[in-house]
Short mmCIF file of C-alpha atoms and ligand atoms in Angstrom, two decimals:
data_model
loop_
_atom_site.label_atom_id
_atom_site.label_comp_id
_atom_site.label_asym_id
_atom_site.label_seq_id
_atom_site.Cartn_x
_atom_site.Cartn_y
_atom_site.Cartn_z
CA MET A 1 -0.17 0.77 0.19
CA ILE A 2 1.19 3.98 -0.29
CA ALA A 3 2.26 4.08 3.10
CA HIS A 4 5.34 6.38 2.88
CA SER A 5 3.76 9.10 0.41
CA GLN A 6 4.12 12.86 2.54
CA ASN A 7 1.03 14.83 3.06
CA GLY A 8 0.56 17.98 2.96
CA GLN A 9 1.90 18.52 7.06
CA GLY A 10 4.68 16.76 5.56
CA MET A 11 4.33 13.87 7.74
CA THR A 12 4.57 10.19 5.90
CA SER A 13 0.46 8.97 5.72
CA GLU A 14 1.32 5.96 7.66
CA ARG A 15 2.21 8.02 11.40
CA THR A 16 -0.62 10.24 10.51
CA ARG A 17 -2.97 6.52 9.87
CA GLU A 18 -1.14 5.15 13.31
CA ARG A 19 -2.23 9.11 15.65
CA LEU A 20 -6.14 8.42 13.87
CA VAL A 21 -5.85 4.84 15.48
CA ARG A 22 -5.15 6.16 19.16
CA GLN A 23 -7.59 8.57 19.09
CA LEU A 24 -10.23 6.37 17.72
CA ARG A 25 -8.79 4.08 20.65
CA ASP A 26 -9.43 6.78 22.45
CA GLU A 27 -13.56 7.39 21.54
CA GLY A 28 -14.96 3.56 22.32
CA ILE A 29 -13.17 1.61 19.11
CA ARG A 30 -11.93 -1.56 21.14
CA ASP A 31 -12.17 -4.53 17.71
CA GLU A 32 -8.28 -4.85 16.83
CA ARG A 33 -9.07 -5.88 14.00
CA VAL A 34 -11.01 -2.51 12.83
CA LEU A 35 -8.26 -0.58 13.25
CA GLN A 36 -5.52 -2.59 11.77
CA VAL A 37 -7.63 -2.25 9.03
CA MET A 38 -8.40 1.63 9.24
CA SER A 39 -3.77 1.42 10.41
CA GLN A 40 -3.60 0.43 6.47
CA VAL A 41 -6.07 2.20 4.45
CA PRO A 42 -5.12 4.85 2.62
CA ARG A 43 -7.63 7.31 3.06
CA HIS A 44 -5.80 10.30 1.24
CA ILE A 45 -6.66 8.64 -2.07
CA PHE A 46 -9.86 8.56 -1.17
CA VAL A 47 -10.54 12.22 -1.40
CA ASP A 48 -9.59 15.12 -3.70
CA GLU A 49 -5.79 16.27 -3.84
CA ALA A 50 -6.34 19.69 -2.76
CA LEU A 51 -8.50 18.04 0.86
CA ALA A 52 -5.45 15.20 0.97
CA SER A 53 -4.20 17.32 4.02
CA ARG A 54 -6.92 16.42 5.70
CA ALA A 55 -7.67 13.32 5.16
CA TYR A 56 -6.03 11.87 8.33
CA GLU A 57 -8.26 14.12 10.69
CA ASN A 58 -11.15 12.70 12.44
CA THR A 59 -13.98 13.64 10.55
CA ALA A 60 -16.49 14.21 7.25
CA LEU A 61 -15.04 15.70 4.11
CA PRO A 62 -17.27 16.42 1.17
CA ILE A 63 -15.96 14.65 -2.20
CA GLY A 64 -18.57 16.57 -5.15
CA ARG A 65 -21.50 15.59 -6.15
CA SER A 66 -23.14 17.31 -2.02
CA GLN A 67 -22.15 14.04 -0.76
CA THR A 68 -19.19 13.45 1.58
CA ILE A 69 -16.61 10.82 3.00
CA SER A 70 -17.88 10.12 6.36
CA GLN A 71 -16.30 10.79 9.47
CA PRO A 72 -13.53 7.80 10.64
CA TYR A 73 -14.66 7.53 13.75
CA ILE A 74 -17.86 6.80 12.10
CA VAL A 75 -16.51 3.74 9.99
CA ALA A 76 -14.68 2.32 12.42
CA ARG A 77 -18.32 2.52 14.34
CA MET A 78 -20.46 0.87 11.54
CA THR A 79 -17.97 -1.54 10.53
CA GLU A 80 -17.53 -2.71 14.18
CA ALA A 81 -21.06 -2.53 15.10
CA LEU A 82 -20.97 -4.76 11.53
CA LEU A 83 -18.60 -7.21 13.29
CA GLU A 84 -20.33 -7.87 16.13
CA GLY A 85 -16.52 -9.77 15.80
CA GLU A 86 -16.99 -12.07 13.13
CA ASN A 87 -16.38 -13.56 10.01
CA LEU A 88 -19.13 -12.58 7.76
CA ASP A 89 -19.29 -14.28 3.93
CA LYS A 90 -21.57 -12.39 1.90
CA VAL A 91 -22.03 -8.06 2.77
CA LEU A 92 -24.18 -5.52 0.58
CA GLU A 93 -23.15 -1.86 1.55
CA VAL A 94 -25.61 0.91 0.42
CA GLY A 95 -24.12 3.92 -0.47
CA THR A 96 -20.15 3.59 -2.35
CA GLY A 97 -19.87 7.31 -1.84
CA SER A 98 -15.72 7.13 -2.22
CA GLY A 99 -15.18 3.86 -1.57
CA TYR A 100 -13.83 4.09 2.33
CA GLN A 101 -16.34 2.17 3.92
CA THR A 102 -15.31 -0.19 1.90
CA ALA A 103 -12.06 -0.42 1.37
CA VAL A 104 -12.14 -0.58 4.77
CA LEU A 105 -14.51 -3.96 5.01
CA ALA A 106 -13.36 -5.86 2.25
CA PRO A 107 -10.49 -7.25 4.29
CA LEU A 108 -12.44 -8.69 6.98
CA VAL A 109 -15.32 -9.96 5.13
CA ARG A 110 -15.28 -13.00 2.25
CA ARG A 111 -17.10 -11.46 -0.47
CA ILE A 112 -19.02 -7.12 -0.17
CA TYR A 113 -21.30 -5.27 -2.92
CA THR A 114 -21.54 -2.20 -2.76
CA VAL A 115 -23.90 0.35 -5.70
CA GLU A 116 -23.96 3.15 -5.80
CA ARG A 117 -27.41 5.92 -7.71
CA ILE A 118 -24.49 8.49 -8.91
CA ALA A 119 -22.66 6.61 -11.28
CA THR A 120 -19.07 9.17 -11.47
CA LEU A 121 -18.69 8.25 -7.06
CA LEU A 122 -18.84 5.14 -8.41
CA GLU A 123 -16.40 4.81 -11.06
CA GLN A 124 -13.76 6.95 -9.06
CA ALA A 125 -14.61 4.60 -6.12
CA LYS A 126 -13.44 1.48 -8.69
CA GLN A 127 -10.54 3.24 -9.40
CA ARG A 128 -9.25 3.17 -5.96
CA PHE A 129 -10.19 -0.65 -5.45
CA ARG A 130 -8.30 -1.06 -8.31
CA LEU A 131 -5.62 0.60 -7.47
CA LEU A 132 -5.20 -0.93 -3.92
CA LYS A 133 -5.75 -4.01 -5.78
CA LEU A 134 -8.99 -5.73 -3.33
CA ARG A 135 -10.47 -8.39 -5.58
CA ASN A 136 -13.16 -9.43 -3.55
CA ILE A 137 -15.72 -5.52 -4.34
CA HIS A 138 -18.80 -6.40 -6.07
CA PRO A 139 -19.94 -3.10 -6.90
CA LYS A 140 -23.25 -1.90 -9.21
CA HIS A 141 -24.26 1.42 -10.64
CA SER A 142 -28.36 0.65 -8.59
CA ASP A 143 -30.39 2.91 -6.10
CA GLY A 144 -29.39 0.93 -3.11
CA GLY A 145 -33.13 1.65 -1.70
CA LEU A 146 -34.15 -1.83 -3.74
CA GLY A 147 -31.49 -4.15 -2.35
CA LEU A 148 -29.53 -6.46 -4.64
CA PRO A 149 -32.23 -9.51 -4.38
CA GLU A 150 -30.22 -11.49 -6.91
CA PHE A 151 -27.54 -12.30 -4.40
CA SER A 152 -29.22 -11.81 -0.86
CA PRO A 153 -29.78 -13.18 1.78
CA PHE A 154 -26.53 -11.58 3.02
CA ASP A 155 -24.80 -11.31 6.28
CA GLY A 156 -24.72 -8.24 7.38
CA ILE A 157 -25.67 -4.84 5.16
CA ILE A 158 -24.66 -1.11 6.26
CA VAL A 159 -26.27 1.44 4.43
CA THR A 160 -24.30 5.49 4.48
CA ALA A 161 -27.23 7.29 3.47
CA ALA A 162 -30.24 8.16 6.25
CA PRO A 163 -33.88 6.88 5.35
CA GLU A 164 -36.34 8.08 6.83
CA GLY A 165 -37.47 4.53 8.41
CA ILE A 166 -36.05 0.77 8.17
CA PRO A 167 -36.98 -0.24 4.59
CA ARG A 168 -38.39 -3.75 4.84
CA THR A 169 -37.28 -4.11 1.62
CA LEU A 170 -33.65 -4.69 3.06
CA VAL A 171 -34.59 -5.87 6.28
CA GLU A 172 -36.38 -8.89 3.90
CA GLN A 173 -32.70 -9.52 2.46
CA LEU A 174 -30.91 -10.06 5.98
CA ARG A 175 -30.75 -14.47 6.38
CA PRO A 176 -31.88 -15.03 9.97
CA GLY A 177 -29.18 -13.84 12.82
CA GLY A 178 -28.24 -11.12 9.96
CA ARG A 179 -27.61 -7.75 10.82
CA MET A 180 -27.89 -3.91 9.04
CA ILE A 181 -26.14 -1.31 10.68
CA LEU A 182 -28.00 2.70 9.81
CA PRO A 183 -28.57 5.75 9.94
CA ILE A 184 -32.21 6.44 10.77
CA GLY A 185 -33.32 10.11 10.29
CA GLN A 186 -34.01 13.27 7.86
CA GLY A 187 -31.06 16.26 8.72
CA ASP A 188 -29.58 17.04 11.89
CA VAL A 189 -32.01 14.38 14.23
CA GLN A 190 -30.94 10.70 13.13
CA ALA A 191 -30.24 7.86 15.43
CA LEU A 192 -27.72 5.36 13.72
CA VAL A 193 -29.19 2.17 14.59
CA LYS A 194 -28.37 -2.23 14.70
CA VAL A 195 -31.46 -4.25 12.80
CA THR A 196 -30.88 -7.88 13.93
CA ARG A 197 -33.35 -10.13 11.70
CA THR A 198 -35.74 -12.57 13.45
CA ALA A 199 -37.50 -15.23 12.10
CA ARG A 200 -40.21 -13.96 12.94
CA GLY A 201 -39.34 -10.42 12.00
CA TYR A 202 -36.56 -8.37 13.28
CA ASP A 203 -35.23 -6.44 16.66
CA THR A 204 -34.22 -2.40 16.32
CA GLU A 205 -31.30 -1.34 19.30
CA MET A 206 -29.81 2.18 19.25
CA LEU A 207 -26.00 2.68 18.21
CA GLU A 208 -25.96 7.42 18.21
CA PRO A 209 -26.04 9.67 16.92
CA VAL A 210 -25.54 10.63 14.07
CA ARG A 211 -25.12 13.07 11.12
CA PHE A 212 -25.89 11.58 7.11
CA VAL A 213 -26.53 13.04 4.11
CA PRO A 214 -29.59 11.42 3.40
CA LEU A 215 -30.86 8.59 1.08
CA LEU A 216 -32.86 9.13 -2.43
CA GLY A 217 -34.31 7.46 -5.22
CA GLY A 218 -33.40 6.55 -8.42
CA THR A 219 -30.01 7.11 -10.01
CA GLU A 220 -28.27 9.85 -11.74
CA THR A 221 -25.52 9.65 -14.51
N1 LIG B 1 -19.56 4.91 2.83
C1 LIG B 1 -19.16 6.33 1.05
C2 LIG B 1 -20.36 7.50 2.36
C3 LIG B 1 -20.23 8.05 1.50
S1 LIG B 1 -21.84 9.32 1.28
C4 LIG B 1 -17.42 6.98 2.18
O1 LIG B 1 -17.51 6.99 3.14
O2 LIG B 1 -17.48 7.73 1.04
C5 LIG B 1 -23.69 8.84 0.82
C6 LIG B 1 -23.93 7.75 -0.14
O3 LIG B 1 -24.67 7.20 -0.75
C7 LIG B 1 -23.59 8.96 -1.59
O4 LIG B 1 -22.15 8.97 -2.11
C8 LIG B 1 -24.75 8.58 -1.88
O5 LIG B 1 -24.63 9.31 -3.26
C9 LIG B 1 -25.55 7.27 -1.52
N2 LIG B 1 -26.47 6.79 -2.05
C10 LIG B 1 -27.59 7.93 -1.37
N3 LIG B 1 -28.82 7.32 -1.65
C11 LIG B 1 -28.43 5.76 -2.33
C12 LIG B 1 -29.47 4.61 -2.71
N4 LIG B 1 -31.02 5.55 -2.44
N5 LIG B 1 -28.77 3.62 -4.00
C13 LIG B 1 -27.66 4.03 -3.53
N6 LIG B 1 -26.45 4.96 -3.29
C14 LIG B 1 -27.55 5.35 -2.33
#
């Protein structure tokens, strides 16, 4: 990986990533596999060059088309909540965006399907996956609100844009016992929620307040 490229502060990106991982630990991230992956994935290649020097700050950043790359803490928290220390086989991500969350999950699961409704963002993300030689990612240009029924059931689903309520279509594509981590709500009133599919329906658990861009319908070029 791109371990020794310099960022805008003149530090190696490896050292700034280590600093970020220390912050994630301080904020309560405990899964060592998640911390290990985040110390390796070069977040600076997932943002525009003009923002690369800020890539290891623990903040969300713009990625164009009014979308954002999520804050590293939230990426870590969602990944940890999705995995719960298990080895997941087949995962669906809704909202590829920059592809950073996908790249963090890829080494931790067997196969990941990721869908994005904006074609240009998906193309940029695909180039990054190629550069990092991440070969278990299956990117699709489609409306993630519909899920990917042809590849279901999934062991886990992670949604990185906020619907107003729990999308039933996605719950139905989880295997029994499977988990979905997603933000729910509108504007600045949103909560990160864990939905676990049960034999008869699903259970929900609130994790923490968050702020994501809205889950929209349809697709764009
Ligand atoms: N995980 C991303 C976050 C990107 S922001 C990252 O780390 O960069 C959320 C993304 O969800 C945006 O790119 C937006 O276009 C996408 N999105 C919103 N609604 C969607 C839908 N219905 N289907 C697929 N993608 C959607």
